[in-house]
Amino acid sequence: MTEHLVDPGVPRDLHAFVAGLPKAELHVHHVGSASPRIVSELAARHPDSKVPTDPEALVDYFTFTDFAHFIDVYLSVVDLIRTPEDVRLLTYEVARDMARQQVRYAELTITPFSSTRRGIDEGAFMDAIEDARKAAEAEFGTVLRWCFDIPGEAGLESAEETTRLATDDRLRPEGLVSFGLGGPEIGVARPQFKPYFDRAIAAGLHSVPHAGETTGPQTVWDALTDLRAERIGHGTSSARDPELLAHLAERRIPLEVCPTSNIATRAVHSLDEHPVKEFVRAGVLVTINSDDPPMFGTDLNNEYAVAARLLGLDERGLADLAKDAVEASFLDAPGKARITDEIDTYTAAWLAS
Ligand SMILES: Nc1ncnc2c1ncn2[C@@H]1O[C@H](CCC(=O)c2cccc(C(=O)O)c2)[C@@H](O)[C@H]1O
Ligand SMILES: [Zn+2]
């Protein structure tokens, strides 16, 4: 964890434990993971961009007034990715940053529509992410899988295009495991995307839409009923509906909780008011994630430290949280067993020292 991300409410040795803990991340966006280092490199390639390259100016640039402002800024970073080589660089360097945090496995949410509509050739796009995935696994030991998401606000044209890219056997990349829906929720009702999710699910993809991040619990119900969600991106407003919490707990539908993101986009007022405690109390399977880490001034290790503070966890509690993410992932059984064993071995050695 970088020095500025030390949560003062968490003991230093717990931070050190988290830094070395093998982890899986299930909710993290491709473009939203571009660190200042990566943004600078991309901006140097495309100097006409309005995105600042200086890390200090980026901190201001990445301060959001609300969710809509966040999406505007997000799209300005999307505009920096113009060639298949940009896509490859971003993907490979994001994996390097993950490996530094002992992330062994990540499902990275990619919005291919945003790149193809900006003129990147679809085949070259797929080759770029796959090439980076294979290089990252070989060189950093981090296994990447993809979730292709529909940018809902871009309309049904984007839903059609994303579904085509995710299901056409000639295009669909080997690393693709799931299908999502992102962007603003207000005015973007989930049920209209049912036919697209039906096609993606029929093609063998898992359903993982964002829901209940910026709208109420009905959006989560819609994601469950119409989009057959197997996990929910955020699901923050589920806390307002006890029946929904009971349903999520009973069906073992995990929530992909991203605490700092919810504060940065002003979906939740403060960390102390974050409903993660209520989720755990209701027996819902919680996974901890970073969403768009550099844009929110966080990283996955910091999100685990925040969770430790909000949930009162010690080393064993944090190891259980890390194992829950592995369990909720779409990794195969031997892959899950390998990371789970590694978490147990690491934790036992730490506690014995
Ligand atoms: N916390 C988040 N919660 C939700 N989504 C998040 C979050 N973080 C990142 N995203 C990403 O933002 C994208 C938004 C893209 C979008 O709205 C849009 C609209 C119109 C045109 C275009 C275009 O490309 O031309 C794009 C989503 O697809 C998603 O992957
Ligand atoms: Zn997200």
Short mmCIF file of C-alpha atoms and ligand atoms in Angstrom, two decimals:
data_model
loop_
_atom_site.label_atom_id
_atom_site.label_comp_id
_atom_site.label_asym_id
_atom_site.label_seq_id
_atom_site.Cartn_x
_atom_site.Cartn_y
_atom_site.Cartn_z
CA MET A 1 0.00 0.00 0.00
CA THR A 2 1.38 3.41 -0.85
CA GLU A 3 2.25 5.54 2.16
CA HIS A 4 -0.57 8.11 1.68
CA LEU A 5 -3.13 5.31 1.86
CA VAL A 6 -2.61 4.36 5.48
CA ASP A 7 -5.96 4.39 7.31
CA PRO A 8 -5.17 5.95 10.72
CA GLY A 9 -7.93 3.85 12.32
CA VAL A 10 -6.16 0.60 11.42
CA PRO A 11 -3.01 -0.70 13.19
CA ARG A 12 0.16 -0.62 11.08
CA ASP A 13 0.75 -4.33 11.31
CA LEU A 14 -2.75 -4.99 9.94
CA HIS A 15 -1.85 -2.79 6.95
CA ALA A 16 1.30 -4.88 6.50
CA PHE A 17 -0.75 -8.08 6.73
CA VAL A 18 -3.13 -6.81 4.01
CA ALA A 19 -0.24 -5.73 1.77
CA GLY A 20 1.08 -9.30 1.64
CA LEU A 21 -2.28 -11.08 1.62
CA PRO A 22 -3.02 -12.87 -1.68
CA LYS A 23 -6.28 -11.40 -3.02
CA ALA A 24 -8.90 -11.66 -5.75
CA GLU A 25 -10.70 -8.62 -7.12
CA LEU A 26 -14.14 -8.95 -8.72
CA HIS A 27 -15.19 -5.35 -9.41
CA VAL A 28 -12.61 -3.12 -11.04
CA HIS A 29 -12.85 -1.16 -14.28
CA HIS A 30 -10.23 -1.30 -17.04
CA VAL A 31 -10.01 2.43 -17.88
CA GLY A 32 -10.78 3.32 -14.26
CA SER A 33 -7.60 1.51 -13.18
CA ALA A 34 -5.26 3.76 -15.16
CA SER A 35 -2.77 5.07 -12.58
CA PRO A 36 -1.22 8.57 -12.90
CA ARG A 37 1.82 6.80 -14.39
CA ILE A 38 -0.32 5.16 -17.09
CA VAL A 39 -2.41 8.31 -17.70
CA SER A 40 0.81 10.32 -18.19
CA GLU A 41 2.13 7.80 -20.66
CA LEU A 42 -1.12 7.80 -22.65
CA ALA A 43 -1.42 11.60 -22.50
CA ALA A 44 2.16 11.93 -23.80
CA ARG A 45 1.10 9.86 -26.80
CA HIS A 46 -1.95 12.08 -27.36
CA PRO A 47 -0.98 15.62 -26.28
CA ASP A 48 -4.25 17.23 -27.44
CA SER A 49 -6.11 15.62 -24.47
CA LYS A 50 -7.52 17.79 -21.65
CA VAL A 51 -6.55 15.21 -19.00
CA PRO A 52 -3.71 16.62 -16.85
CA THR A 53 -0.52 14.57 -16.69
CA ASP A 54 0.90 16.01 -13.49
CA PRO A 55 -0.05 13.69 -10.57
CA GLU A 56 -0.96 16.63 -8.29
CA ALA A 57 -3.24 18.20 -10.90
CA LEU A 58 -4.78 14.75 -11.39
CA VAL A 59 -5.85 14.63 -7.73
CA ASP A 60 -7.95 17.78 -8.32
CA TYR A 61 -9.18 16.51 -11.67
CA PHE A 62 -10.30 13.29 -9.93
CA THR A 63 -12.40 15.12 -7.31
CA PHE A 64 -16.05 14.68 -8.23
CA THR A 65 -19.09 16.77 -7.42
CA ASP A 66 -21.50 13.90 -8.14
CA PHE A 67 -21.88 10.68 -10.15
CA ALA A 68 -22.58 12.51 -13.44
CA HIS A 69 -19.37 14.53 -13.03
CA PHE A 70 -17.47 11.31 -12.37
CA ILE A 71 -18.76 9.82 -15.66
CA ASP A 72 -17.72 12.99 -17.58
CA VAL A 73 -14.20 12.75 -16.23
CA TYR A 74 -14.15 8.97 -16.81
CA LEU A 75 -15.02 9.50 -20.48
CA SER A 76 -12.20 12.03 -20.87
CA VAL A 77 -9.78 9.27 -19.83
CA VAL A 78 -11.55 6.86 -22.23
CA ASP A 79 -10.70 9.42 -24.95
CA LEU A 80 -7.00 8.83 -24.26
CA ILE A 81 -7.26 5.25 -25.49
CA ARG A 82 -7.12 5.48 -29.25
CA THR A 83 -5.08 2.61 -30.65
CA PRO A 84 -4.77 -1.14 -30.00
CA GLU A 85 -1.29 -0.41 -28.60
CA ASP A 86 -2.89 1.99 -26.03
CA VAL A 87 -5.30 -0.82 -25.07
CA ARG A 88 -2.44 -3.28 -24.66
CA LEU A 89 -0.34 -0.84 -22.60
CA LEU A 90 -3.25 0.00 -20.30
CA THR A 91 -4.17 -3.64 -19.70
CA TYR A 92 -0.62 -4.85 -19.11
CA GLU A 93 0.30 -1.95 -16.80
CA VAL A 94 -2.93 -2.34 -14.79
CA ALA A 95 -1.96 -5.98 -14.21
CA ARG A 96 1.50 -4.86 -13.05
CA ASP A 97 -0.12 -2.52 -10.46
CA MET A 98 -2.38 -5.37 -9.31
CA ALA A 99 0.52 -7.80 -8.94
CA ARG A 100 2.32 -5.27 -6.69
CA GLN A 101 -0.67 -5.55 -4.34
CA GLN A 102 -0.60 -9.35 -4.37
CA VAL A 103 -3.74 -9.55 -6.48
CA ARG A 104 -3.62 -13.09 -7.85
CA TYR A 105 -6.85 -12.96 -9.84
CA ALA A 106 -9.00 -10.13 -11.18
CA GLU A 107 -12.17 -9.88 -13.22
CA LEU A 108 -11.64 -6.63 -15.08
CA THR A 109 -14.72 -4.80 -16.38
CA ILE A 110 -14.09 -3.62 -19.93
CA THR A 111 -16.43 -1.48 -22.05
CA PRO A 112 -15.53 -2.55 -25.61
CA PHE A 113 -18.28 -0.34 -27.09
CA SER A 114 -16.45 2.80 -25.91
CA SER A 115 -13.37 1.72 -27.88
CA THR A 116 -15.02 0.36 -31.03
CA ARG A 117 -17.23 3.44 -31.39
CA ARG A 118 -14.08 5.57 -31.17
CA GLY A 119 -12.70 3.72 -34.17
CA ILE A 120 -10.51 0.97 -32.72
CA ASP A 121 -10.82 -2.14 -34.86
CA GLU A 122 -12.77 -4.79 -32.91
CA GLY A 123 -10.45 -7.70 -33.76
CA ALA A 124 -7.36 -5.65 -32.89
CA PHE A 125 -9.02 -4.64 -29.59
CA MET A 126 -9.60 -8.29 -28.63
CA ASP A 127 -6.04 -9.24 -29.64
CA ALA A 128 -4.64 -6.39 -27.51
CA ILE A 129 -6.44 -7.40 -24.29
CA GLU A 130 -5.69 -11.09 -24.82
CA ASP A 131 -2.03 -10.43 -25.56
CA ALA A 132 -1.76 -8.34 -22.37
CA ARG A 133 -3.64 -10.99 -20.35
CA LYS A 134 -1.25 -13.75 -21.39
CA ALA A 135 1.85 -11.60 -20.85
CA ALA A 136 0.61 -10.49 -17.40
CA GLU A 137 -0.06 -14.05 -16.29
CA ALA A 138 3.35 -15.24 -17.50
CA GLU A 139 5.33 -12.28 -16.18
CA PHE A 140 3.45 -11.15 -13.03
CA GLY A 141 1.53 -14.31 -12.09
CA THR A 142 -1.75 -12.36 -12.02
CA VAL A 143 -4.63 -14.15 -13.75
CA LEU A 144 -7.01 -11.78 -15.55
CA ARG A 145 -10.53 -12.48 -16.76
CA TRP A 146 -12.90 -10.09 -18.52
CA CYS A 147 -16.40 -8.78 -17.85
CA PHE A 148 -17.75 -6.89 -20.89
CA ASP A 149 -20.24 -4.25 -19.76
CA ILE A 150 -22.94 -2.29 -21.55
CA PRO A 151 -22.62 1.47 -20.90
CA GLY A 152 -26.36 1.72 -20.29
CA GLU A 153 -26.69 5.46 -20.84
CA ALA A 154 -25.30 5.06 -24.38
CA GLY A 155 -28.57 3.31 -25.28
CA LEU A 156 -29.67 0.05 -26.82
CA GLU A 157 -27.24 0.46 -29.73
CA SER A 158 -24.45 0.00 -27.18
CA ALA A 159 -26.28 -3.02 -25.72
CA GLU A 160 -26.54 -4.64 -29.14
CA GLU A 161 -22.89 -3.95 -29.97
CA THR A 162 -21.61 -5.20 -26.58
CA THR A 163 -23.69 -8.38 -26.87
CA ARG A 164 -22.40 -9.02 -30.38
CA LEU A 165 -18.77 -8.52 -29.30
CA ALA A 166 -19.31 -10.84 -26.31
CA THR A 167 -21.08 -13.65 -28.12
CA ASP A 168 -19.68 -13.80 -31.68
CA ASP A 169 -17.40 -16.85 -31.70
CA ARG A 170 -15.00 -15.15 -34.10
CA LEU A 171 -14.47 -12.21 -31.74
CA ARG A 172 -15.23 -13.29 -28.21
CA PRO A 173 -11.95 -13.41 -26.28
CA GLU A 174 -10.85 -16.52 -24.39
CA GLY A 175 -10.65 -14.61 -21.09
CA LEU A 176 -14.27 -13.41 -21.17
CA VAL A 177 -16.34 -14.83 -18.28
CA SER A 178 -19.12 -12.38 -17.58
CA PHE A 179 -21.48 -9.69 -18.83
CA GLY A 180 -22.29 -6.42 -17.05
CA LEU A 181 -24.14 -3.14 -17.18
CA GLY A 182 -22.54 0.10 -15.97
CA GLY A 183 -22.74 3.86 -16.09
CA PRO A 184 -25.49 6.01 -14.58
CA GLU A 185 -28.59 4.19 -13.27
CA ILE A 186 -30.98 7.15 -13.05
CA GLY A 187 -33.22 7.05 -16.13
CA VAL A 188 -31.58 3.81 -17.32
CA ALA A 189 -34.02 1.08 -16.24
CA ARG A 190 -32.49 -2.41 -15.99
CA PRO A 191 -35.41 -4.42 -17.51
CA GLN A 192 -34.84 -2.98 -21.03
CA PHE A 193 -31.54 -4.91 -21.14
CA LYS A 194 -33.16 -8.31 -20.53
CA PRO A 195 -32.94 -9.56 -24.16
CA TYR A 196 -29.20 -8.76 -24.26
CA PHE A 197 -28.49 -10.49 -20.95
CA ASP A 198 -30.56 -13.47 -22.14
CA ARG A 199 -28.28 -13.80 -25.18
CA ALA A 200 -25.09 -13.39 -23.15
CA ILE A 201 -26.24 -15.95 -20.56
CA ALA A 202 -27.21 -18.38 -23.34
CA ALA A 203 -23.65 -17.98 -24.67
CA GLY A 204 -22.30 -19.13 -21.28
CA LEU A 205 -21.51 -15.79 -19.65
CA HIS A 206 -22.21 -14.93 -16.01
CA SER A 207 -24.50 -11.97 -15.25
CA VAL A 208 -22.97 -9.22 -13.09
CA PRO A 209 -24.78 -5.89 -13.57
CA HIS A 210 -24.22 -2.77 -11.50
CA ALA A 211 -27.41 -2.08 -9.52
CA GLY A 212 -28.38 -0.05 -6.47
CA GLU A 213 -25.28 2.15 -6.67
CA THR A 214 -27.12 5.42 -7.29
CA THR A 215 -30.77 4.28 -7.26
CA GLY A 216 -32.96 2.39 -4.79
CA PRO A 217 -33.48 -1.30 -3.99
CA GLN A 218 -36.00 -1.82 -6.84
CA THR A 219 -33.06 -1.59 -9.28
CA VAL A 220 -31.42 -4.52 -7.46
CA TRP A 221 -34.65 -6.53 -7.66
CA ASP A 222 -34.81 -5.74 -11.40
CA ALA A 223 -31.22 -6.89 -11.86
CA LEU A 224 -32.03 -10.16 -10.07
CA THR A 225 -35.34 -10.80 -11.81
CA ASP A 226 -34.80 -9.50 -15.35
CA LEU A 227 -31.04 -9.74 -15.77
CA ARG A 228 -30.64 -12.92 -13.66
CA ALA A 229 -27.73 -11.36 -11.75
CA GLU A 230 -25.35 -13.84 -10.09
CA ARG A 231 -23.53 -11.05 -8.28
CA ILE A 232 -24.50 -7.41 -7.87
CA GLY A 233 -22.14 -4.51 -8.62
CA HIS A 234 -22.37 -2.32 -5.49
CA GLY A 235 -25.97 -3.05 -4.40
CA THR A 236 -25.52 -0.27 -1.83
CA SER A 237 -29.21 0.65 -1.54
CA SER A 238 -30.14 -2.99 -0.71
CA ALA A 239 -29.62 -1.94 2.90
CA ARG A 240 -32.95 -0.06 2.70
CA ASP A 241 -34.93 -3.25 1.99
CA PRO A 242 -34.78 -6.02 4.64
CA GLU A 243 -36.62 -8.44 2.35
CA LEU A 244 -34.01 -7.90 -0.36
CA LEU A 245 -31.17 -8.44 2.12
CA ALA A 246 -32.78 -11.70 3.24
CA HIS A 247 -33.17 -12.77 -0.40
CA LEU A 248 -29.51 -11.99 -1.23
CA ALA A 249 -28.37 -13.89 1.87
CA GLU A 250 -30.57 -16.91 1.23
CA ARG A 251 -29.62 -17.18 -2.46
CA ARG A 252 -25.93 -16.53 -1.70
CA ILE A 253 -25.83 -13.66 -4.22
CA PRO A 254 -22.63 -11.73 -3.40
CA LEU A 255 -22.44 -7.96 -3.34
CA GLU A 256 -19.38 -6.35 -4.91
CA VAL A 257 -18.88 -3.62 -2.32
CA CYS A 258 -16.58 -0.68 -3.18
CA PRO A 259 -16.57 1.56 -0.07
CA THR A 260 -14.29 4.43 -1.14
CA SER A 261 -15.91 4.60 -4.59
CA ASN A 262 -19.30 5.20 -2.97
CA ILE A 263 -17.91 8.18 -1.06
CA ALA A 264 -16.00 9.60 -4.06
CA THR A 265 -19.10 9.54 -6.30
CA ARG A 266 -21.21 10.82 -3.37
CA ALA A 267 -23.49 7.79 -3.46
CA VAL A 268 -22.86 7.47 0.31
CA HIS A 269 -22.18 10.46 2.56
CA SER A 270 -19.27 9.10 4.62
CA LEU A 271 -17.46 5.81 5.27
CA ASP A 272 -18.95 5.60 8.73
CA GLU A 273 -22.41 5.62 7.15
CA HIS A 274 -21.52 2.90 4.63
CA PRO A 275 -24.00 -0.01 4.88
CA VAL A 276 -21.37 -2.78 4.62
CA LYS A 277 -21.96 -3.65 8.31
CA GLU A 278 -25.67 -4.12 7.66
CA PHE A 279 -24.91 -6.46 4.76
CA VAL A 280 -22.70 -8.64 6.95
CA ARG A 281 -25.21 -8.59 9.81
CA ALA A 282 -27.92 -9.78 7.40
CA GLY A 283 -25.71 -12.70 6.32
CA VAL A 284 -25.06 -11.36 2.79
CA LEU A 285 -21.81 -12.49 1.16
CA VAL A 286 -19.69 -9.34 0.87
CA THR A 287 -16.70 -8.97 -1.42
CA ILE A 288 -14.42 -5.93 -1.18
CA ASN A 289 -13.33 -4.13 -4.33
CA SER A 290 -11.74 -0.90 -5.56
CA ASP A 291 -13.90 -0.02 -8.67
CA ASP A 292 -11.76 2.78 -10.24
CA PRO A 293 -8.88 2.94 -7.75
CA PRO A 294 -6.65 5.85 -8.92
CA MET A 295 -9.70 7.99 -9.73
CA PHE A 296 -10.96 7.43 -6.17
CA GLY A 297 -7.53 7.82 -4.54
CA THR A 298 -7.52 4.23 -3.34
CA ASP A 299 -6.27 0.75 -4.10
CA LEU A 300 -7.49 -2.72 -3.16
CA ASN A 301 -5.23 -2.90 -0.10
CA ASN A 302 -6.71 0.34 1.20
CA GLU A 303 -10.25 -1.00 0.64
CA TYR A 304 -9.36 -4.05 2.79
CA ALA A 305 -8.03 -1.71 5.50
CA VAL A 306 -11.26 0.31 5.34
CA ALA A 307 -13.26 -2.92 5.60
CA ALA A 308 -11.16 -4.00 8.62
CA ARG A 309 -12.07 -0.76 10.36
CA LEU A 310 -15.76 -0.72 9.43
CA LEU A 311 -16.28 -4.41 10.23
CA GLY A 312 -13.83 -4.67 13.15
CA LEU A 313 -11.78 -7.42 11.49
CA ASP A 314 -8.47 -8.90 12.60
CA GLU A 315 -6.08 -10.94 10.42
CA ARG A 316 -8.36 -14.00 10.39
CA GLY A 317 -11.38 -11.85 9.47
CA LEU A 318 -9.44 -10.25 6.62
CA ALA A 319 -8.29 -13.66 5.37
CA ASP A 320 -11.93 -14.82 5.39
CA LEU A 321 -12.89 -11.73 3.39
CA ALA A 322 -10.18 -12.52 0.83
CA LYS A 323 -11.39 -16.15 0.64
CA ASP A 324 -15.00 -15.01 0.15
CA ALA A 325 -13.89 -13.06 -2.94
CA VAL A 326 -12.16 -16.17 -4.31
CA GLU A 327 -15.30 -18.21 -3.63
CA ALA A 328 -17.54 -15.62 -5.34
CA SER A 329 -15.28 -15.46 -8.40
CA PHE A 330 -15.77 -17.24 -11.72
CA LEU A 331 -12.42 -18.98 -11.45
CA ASP A 332 -12.45 -22.78 -11.87
CA ALA A 333 -12.29 -25.05 -8.80
CA PRO A 334 -8.53 -25.83 -8.97
CA GLY A 335 -7.78 -22.11 -9.42
CA LYS A 336 -9.94 -21.24 -6.39
CA ALA A 337 -8.28 -23.95 -4.29
CA ARG A 338 -4.81 -22.69 -5.22
CA ILE A 339 -5.47 -19.09 -4.06
CA THR A 340 -7.43 -20.20 -0.98
CA ASP A 341 -4.53 -22.46 0.09
CA GLU A 342 -2.13 -19.61 -0.47
CA ILE A 343 -4.24 -17.31 1.75
CA ASP A 344 -4.32 -19.97 4.50
CA THR A 345 -0.57 -20.61 4.33
CA TYR A 346 0.21 -16.87 4.37
CA THR A 347 -2.14 -16.23 7.32
CA ALA A 348 -0.85 -19.17 9.39
CA ALA A 349 2.78 -18.06 8.84
CA TRP A 350 1.89 -14.46 9.77
CA LEU A 351 0.11 -15.46 12.97
CA ALA A 352 2.94 -17.81 13.96
CA SER A 353 5.63 -15.13 13.56
N1 LIG B 1 -18.69 3.25 -10.26
C1 LIG B 1 -19.16 3.00 -11.51
N2 LIG B 1 -20.47 2.81 -11.72
C2 LIG B 1 -20.94 2.61 -12.96
N3 LIG B 1 -20.16 2.58 -14.05
C3 LIG B 1 -18.84 2.78 -13.87
C4 LIG B 1 -18.31 2.98 -12.62
N4 LIG B 1 -16.97 3.14 -12.75
C5 LIG B 1 -16.68 3.04 -14.03
N5 LIG B 1 -17.80 2.81 -14.71
C6 LIG B 1 -17.83 2.65 -16.17
O1 LIG B 1 -18.33 3.79 -16.75
C7 LIG B 1 -18.85 3.45 -18.01
C8 LIG B 1 -19.79 4.59 -18.39
C9 LIG B 1 -19.78 4.92 -19.84
C10 LIG B 1 -20.98 5.70 -20.21
O2 LIG B 1 -21.83 5.93 -19.39
C11 LIG B 1 -21.12 6.19 -21.59
C12 LIG B 1 -22.25 6.92 -21.91
C13 LIG B 1 -22.37 7.43 -23.20
C14 LIG B 1 -21.40 7.20 -24.16
C15 LIG B 1 -20.27 6.48 -23.81
C16 LIG B 1 -19.17 6.26 -24.79
O3 LIG B 1 -18.21 5.53 -24.50
O4 LIG B 1 -19.22 6.86 -25.87
C17 LIG B 1 -20.13 5.95 -22.51
C18 LIG B 1 -19.53 2.13 -17.76
O5 LIG B 1 -19.68 1.33 -18.84
C19 LIG B 1 -18.65 1.50 -16.67
O6 LIG B 1 -17.81 0.52 -17.17
ZN ZN B 2 -18.19 -0.29 -11.09
#
